[in-house]
Each structure stands twice: as structure tokens, then as C-alpha cells.
Tab-separated table of C-alpha atoms in Angstrom:
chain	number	residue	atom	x	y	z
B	1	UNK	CA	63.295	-5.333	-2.462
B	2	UNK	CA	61.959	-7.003	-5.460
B	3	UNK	CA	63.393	-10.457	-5.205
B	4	UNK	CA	61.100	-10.429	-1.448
B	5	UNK	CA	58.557	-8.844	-3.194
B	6	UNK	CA	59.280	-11.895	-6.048
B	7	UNK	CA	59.741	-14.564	-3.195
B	8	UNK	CA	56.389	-13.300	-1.114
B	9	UNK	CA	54.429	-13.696	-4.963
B	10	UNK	CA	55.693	-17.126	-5.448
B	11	UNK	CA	54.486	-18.228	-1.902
B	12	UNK	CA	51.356	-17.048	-2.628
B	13	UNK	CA	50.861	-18.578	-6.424
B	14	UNK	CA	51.710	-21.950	-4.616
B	15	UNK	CA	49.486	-21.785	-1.803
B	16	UNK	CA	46.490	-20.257	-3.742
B	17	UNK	CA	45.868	-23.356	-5.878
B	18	UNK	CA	46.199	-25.641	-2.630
B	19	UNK	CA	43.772	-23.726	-0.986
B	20	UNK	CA	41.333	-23.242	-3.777
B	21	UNK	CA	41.191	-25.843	-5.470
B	22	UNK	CA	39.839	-29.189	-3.796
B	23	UNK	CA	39.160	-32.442	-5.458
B	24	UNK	CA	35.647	-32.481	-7.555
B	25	UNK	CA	32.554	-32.891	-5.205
B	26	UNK	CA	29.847	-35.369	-6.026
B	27	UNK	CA	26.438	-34.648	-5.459
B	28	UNK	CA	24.845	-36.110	-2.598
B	29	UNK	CA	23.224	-39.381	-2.879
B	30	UNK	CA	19.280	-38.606	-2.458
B	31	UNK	CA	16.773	-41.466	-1.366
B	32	UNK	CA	13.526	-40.442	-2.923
B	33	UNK	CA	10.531	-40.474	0.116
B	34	UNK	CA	7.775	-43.229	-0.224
B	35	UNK	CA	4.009	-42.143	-0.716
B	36	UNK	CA	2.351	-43.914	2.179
B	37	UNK	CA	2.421	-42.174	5.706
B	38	UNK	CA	3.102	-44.645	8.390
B	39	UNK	CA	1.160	-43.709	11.950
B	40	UNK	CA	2.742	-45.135	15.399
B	41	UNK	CA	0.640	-47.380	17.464
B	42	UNK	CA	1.279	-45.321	20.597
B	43	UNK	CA	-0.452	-42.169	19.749
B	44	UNK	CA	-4.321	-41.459	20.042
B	45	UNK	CA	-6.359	-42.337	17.128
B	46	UNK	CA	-8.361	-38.918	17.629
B	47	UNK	CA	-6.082	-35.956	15.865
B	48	UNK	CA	-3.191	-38.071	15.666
B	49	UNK	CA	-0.425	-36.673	12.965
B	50	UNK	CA	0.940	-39.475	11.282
B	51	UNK	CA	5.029	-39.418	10.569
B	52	UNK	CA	6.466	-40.076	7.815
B	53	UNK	CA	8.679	-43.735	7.587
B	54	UNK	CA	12.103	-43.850	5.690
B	55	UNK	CA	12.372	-43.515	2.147
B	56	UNK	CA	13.159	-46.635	0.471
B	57	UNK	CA	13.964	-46.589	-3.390
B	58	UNK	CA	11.979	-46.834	-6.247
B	59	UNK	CA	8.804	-45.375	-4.395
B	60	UNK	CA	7.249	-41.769	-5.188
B	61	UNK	CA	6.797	-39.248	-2.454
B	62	UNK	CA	3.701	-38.002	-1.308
B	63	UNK	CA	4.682	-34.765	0.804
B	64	UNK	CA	2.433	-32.822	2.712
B	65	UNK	CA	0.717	-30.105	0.982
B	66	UNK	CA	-1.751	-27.852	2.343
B	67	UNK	CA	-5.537	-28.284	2.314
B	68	UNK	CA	-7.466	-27.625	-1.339
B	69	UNK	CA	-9.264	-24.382	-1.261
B	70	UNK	CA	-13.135	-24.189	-0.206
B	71	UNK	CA	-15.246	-24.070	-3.292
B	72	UNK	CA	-15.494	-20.835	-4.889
B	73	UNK	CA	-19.196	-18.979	-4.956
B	74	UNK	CA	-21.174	-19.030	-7.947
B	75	UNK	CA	-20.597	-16.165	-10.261
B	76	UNK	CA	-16.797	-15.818	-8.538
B	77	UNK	CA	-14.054	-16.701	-10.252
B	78	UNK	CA	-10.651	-17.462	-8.535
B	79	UNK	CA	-9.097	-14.612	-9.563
B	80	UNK	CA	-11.930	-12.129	-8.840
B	81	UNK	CA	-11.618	-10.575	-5.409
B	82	UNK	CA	-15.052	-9.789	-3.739
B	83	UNK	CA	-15.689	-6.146	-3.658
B	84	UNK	CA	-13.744	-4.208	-0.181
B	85	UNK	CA	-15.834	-1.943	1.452
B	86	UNK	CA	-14.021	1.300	0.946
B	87	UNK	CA	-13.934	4.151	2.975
B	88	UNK	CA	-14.228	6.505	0.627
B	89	UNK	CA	-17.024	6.440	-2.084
B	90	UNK	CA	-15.810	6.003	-5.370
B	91	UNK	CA	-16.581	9.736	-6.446
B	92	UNK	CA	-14.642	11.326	-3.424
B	93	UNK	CA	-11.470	12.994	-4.664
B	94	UNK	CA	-9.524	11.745	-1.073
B	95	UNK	CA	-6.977	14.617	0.785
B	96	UNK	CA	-6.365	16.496	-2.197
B	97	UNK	CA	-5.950	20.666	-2.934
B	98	UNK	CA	-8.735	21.436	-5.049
B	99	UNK	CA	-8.464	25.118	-6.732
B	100	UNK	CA	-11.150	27.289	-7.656
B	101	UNK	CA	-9.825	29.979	-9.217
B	102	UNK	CA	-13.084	32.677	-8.879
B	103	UNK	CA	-12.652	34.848	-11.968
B	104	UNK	CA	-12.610	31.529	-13.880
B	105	UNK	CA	-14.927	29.593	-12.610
B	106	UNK	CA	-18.862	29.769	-12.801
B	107	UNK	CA	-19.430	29.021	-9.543
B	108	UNK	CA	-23.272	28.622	-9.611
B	109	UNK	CA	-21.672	25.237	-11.297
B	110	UNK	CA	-19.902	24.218	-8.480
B	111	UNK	CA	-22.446	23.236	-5.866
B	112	UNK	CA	-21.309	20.370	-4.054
B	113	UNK	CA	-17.537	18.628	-3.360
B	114	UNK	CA	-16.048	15.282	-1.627
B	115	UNK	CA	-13.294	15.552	-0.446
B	116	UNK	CA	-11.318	13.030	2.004
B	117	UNK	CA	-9.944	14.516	5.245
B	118	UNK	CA	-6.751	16.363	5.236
B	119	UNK	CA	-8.434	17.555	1.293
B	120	UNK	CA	-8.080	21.587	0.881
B	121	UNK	CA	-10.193	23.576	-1.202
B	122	UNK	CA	-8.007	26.625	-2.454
B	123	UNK	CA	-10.412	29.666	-3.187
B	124	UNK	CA	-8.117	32.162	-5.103
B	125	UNK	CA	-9.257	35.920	-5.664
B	126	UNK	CA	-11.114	36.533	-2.571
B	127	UNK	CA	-10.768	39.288	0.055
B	128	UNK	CA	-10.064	38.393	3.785
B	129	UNK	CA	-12.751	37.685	5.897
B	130	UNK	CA	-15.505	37.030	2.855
B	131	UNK	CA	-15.300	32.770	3.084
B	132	UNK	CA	-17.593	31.643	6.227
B	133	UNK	CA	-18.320	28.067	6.831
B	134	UNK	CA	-21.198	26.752	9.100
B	135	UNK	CA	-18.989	23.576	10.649
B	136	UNK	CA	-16.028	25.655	11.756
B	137	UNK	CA	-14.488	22.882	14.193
B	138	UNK	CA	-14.655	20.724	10.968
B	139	UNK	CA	-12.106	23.231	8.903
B	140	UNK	CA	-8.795	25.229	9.498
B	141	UNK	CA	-9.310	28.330	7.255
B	142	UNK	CA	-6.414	30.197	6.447
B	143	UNK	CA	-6.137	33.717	3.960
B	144	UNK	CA	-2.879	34.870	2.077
B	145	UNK	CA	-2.838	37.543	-0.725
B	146	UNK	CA	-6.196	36.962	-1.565
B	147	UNK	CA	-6.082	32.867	-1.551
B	148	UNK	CA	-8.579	31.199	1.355
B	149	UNK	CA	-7.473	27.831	1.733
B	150	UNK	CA	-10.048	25.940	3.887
B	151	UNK	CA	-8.414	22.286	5.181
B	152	UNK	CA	-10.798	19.669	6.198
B	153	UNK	CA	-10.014	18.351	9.775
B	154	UNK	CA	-12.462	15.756	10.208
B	155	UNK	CA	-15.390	13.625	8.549
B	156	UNK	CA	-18.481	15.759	7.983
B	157	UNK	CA	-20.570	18.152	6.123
B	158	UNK	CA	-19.228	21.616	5.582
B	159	UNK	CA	-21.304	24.421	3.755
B	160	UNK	CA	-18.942	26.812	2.445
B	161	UNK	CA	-20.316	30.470	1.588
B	162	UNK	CA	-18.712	32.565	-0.920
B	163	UNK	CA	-19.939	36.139	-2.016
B	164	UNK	CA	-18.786	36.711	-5.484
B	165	UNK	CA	-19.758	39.763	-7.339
B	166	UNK	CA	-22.543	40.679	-5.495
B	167	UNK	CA	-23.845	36.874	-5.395
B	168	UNK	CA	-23.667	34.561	-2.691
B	169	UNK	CA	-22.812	30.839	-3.786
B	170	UNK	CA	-23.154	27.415	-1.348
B	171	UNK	CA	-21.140	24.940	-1.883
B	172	UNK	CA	-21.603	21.684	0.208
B	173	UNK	CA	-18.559	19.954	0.784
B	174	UNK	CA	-18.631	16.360	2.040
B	175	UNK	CA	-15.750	15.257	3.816
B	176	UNK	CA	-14.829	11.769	4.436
């Protein structure tokens, strides 16, 4: 078993260098491409492309490149993008949970809120039933073990009322 085993090894050694190994390869020979386009005769003058003739050596090619860019704007530079209109304003939270934890917070502080759509605000140590809002196809409330969690459905205005310790607060929540 081990002189075939020896025999199959040896046919392999000698047929590995055969196959892998060639002779060196040269690099192909490259003609560089000359700088002047040449146009045919037989297309229109008006928007015709012009084609490029056969390199010949010793001349400098002049490829294609793409148009230079329009002029930039005074007071732009290059790399400055113009400003994007966003959708949001730039002191809008976006969809996020926002907690107000009641016996921590003064709320008479907290009068107003933006908040992008699919944004909760979490209201924890409040009783069932308390939290009303006056846009209620704008908001999914929801109450668990005294947390209200109101989730903005669409863009709008919401004015949220919560009675605190005898107090009733407003807090105007914009949602975008």
C-alpha cells in the first residue's frame, strides 16, 4: 500500500511543476493613443462624436474626460454643500421615548416638546385615566402600572393635560 501510495506521489510531484509552471510572460506591448481626435467625413457636422484614430508612437493621449464643473456661487466653496431642507427642525428630538418622571420633574418647566412621529412621551407616576389629549386621532395612549406612554401617530399639534398634585399642567407637543 505504500509503494502506490509512493508511486501515486511521484506522479503527482512530476506533473505539478508541468502544469504550474509555464515559461515567463512578457508584458504586453502598449501603443500609447495620440492627442488629436480624428472626425469621419460621413457623419453630420451638427452633434457629430468624433472617434478616436490609431495610436501611433511617440504621441500623448488625450482621452475623454468629462465636462469641468459649472462655476461655483460666490460665498460657496467646493466642498461646502448648500443647506438641505430638512424635515425636521433642528430643535425636534425625531421618534424618540422621552421620560418624564412626575415626582422629579417640575413640570410647570416643561411646557412645550418636538417630537418626530413614531416619538413617545413616557409619563411615569400617574394614575389611569388622568392623561387626556385634545388631538386623540394624532396619539395611541397606552397605561401600565402607573406609566402613560402617549405615541405620536402623525404630524401635528397635540396638547397633553396632566393633573399633578392638585395642578393641571399643558404641555404642547409638536409632532413632525
Amino acid at each position: 500500500m505504500a509503494e502506490r501510495t509512493g508511486r501515486w506521489l511521484a506522479a503527482v510531484l512530476v506533473l505539478v511543476p508541468v502544469t504550474g509552471c509555464a515559461a515567463p510572460v512578457a508584458p504586453l506591448p502598449v501603443r500609447p493613443p495620440t492627442a488629436t481626435p480624428v472626425t469621419t467625413t460621413d457623419a453630420p457636422a451638427t452633434g457629430a462624436a468624433p472617434t478616436w484614430s490609431d495610436p501611433t508612437p511617440g504621441t500623448v493621449a488625450a482621452t475623454p474626460s468629462r465636462p469641468a464643473p459649472p462655476p461655483s456661487t460666490p460665498g460657496r466653496t467646493p466642498r461646502t454643500r448648500p443647506p438641505s431642507a430638512s424635515p425636521r427642525p433642528s430643535a425636534c428630538l425625531g421618534p424618540v421615548r422621552y421620560d418624564l418622571v412626575l415626582a422629579d420633574t417640575e413640570l410647570a418647566l416643561v411646557t412645550s416638546l418636538c417630537l418626530g412621529v413614531g416619538g413617545v412621551l413616557r409619563l411615569q407616576g400617574i394614575g389611569p385615566g388622568e392623561v387626556t389629549v385634545d388631538q386623540e386621532d394624532l396619539v395611541d395612549q397606552n397605561y401600565e402600572a402607573g406609566v402613560v406612554d402617549l405615541r405620536f401617530l402623525r404630524a401635528g399639534t397635540v396638547v397633553v393635560t396632566i393633573p399633578y398634585e392638585g395642578t393641571t399642567y399643558l404641555v404642547t407637543v409638536v409632532v413632525v
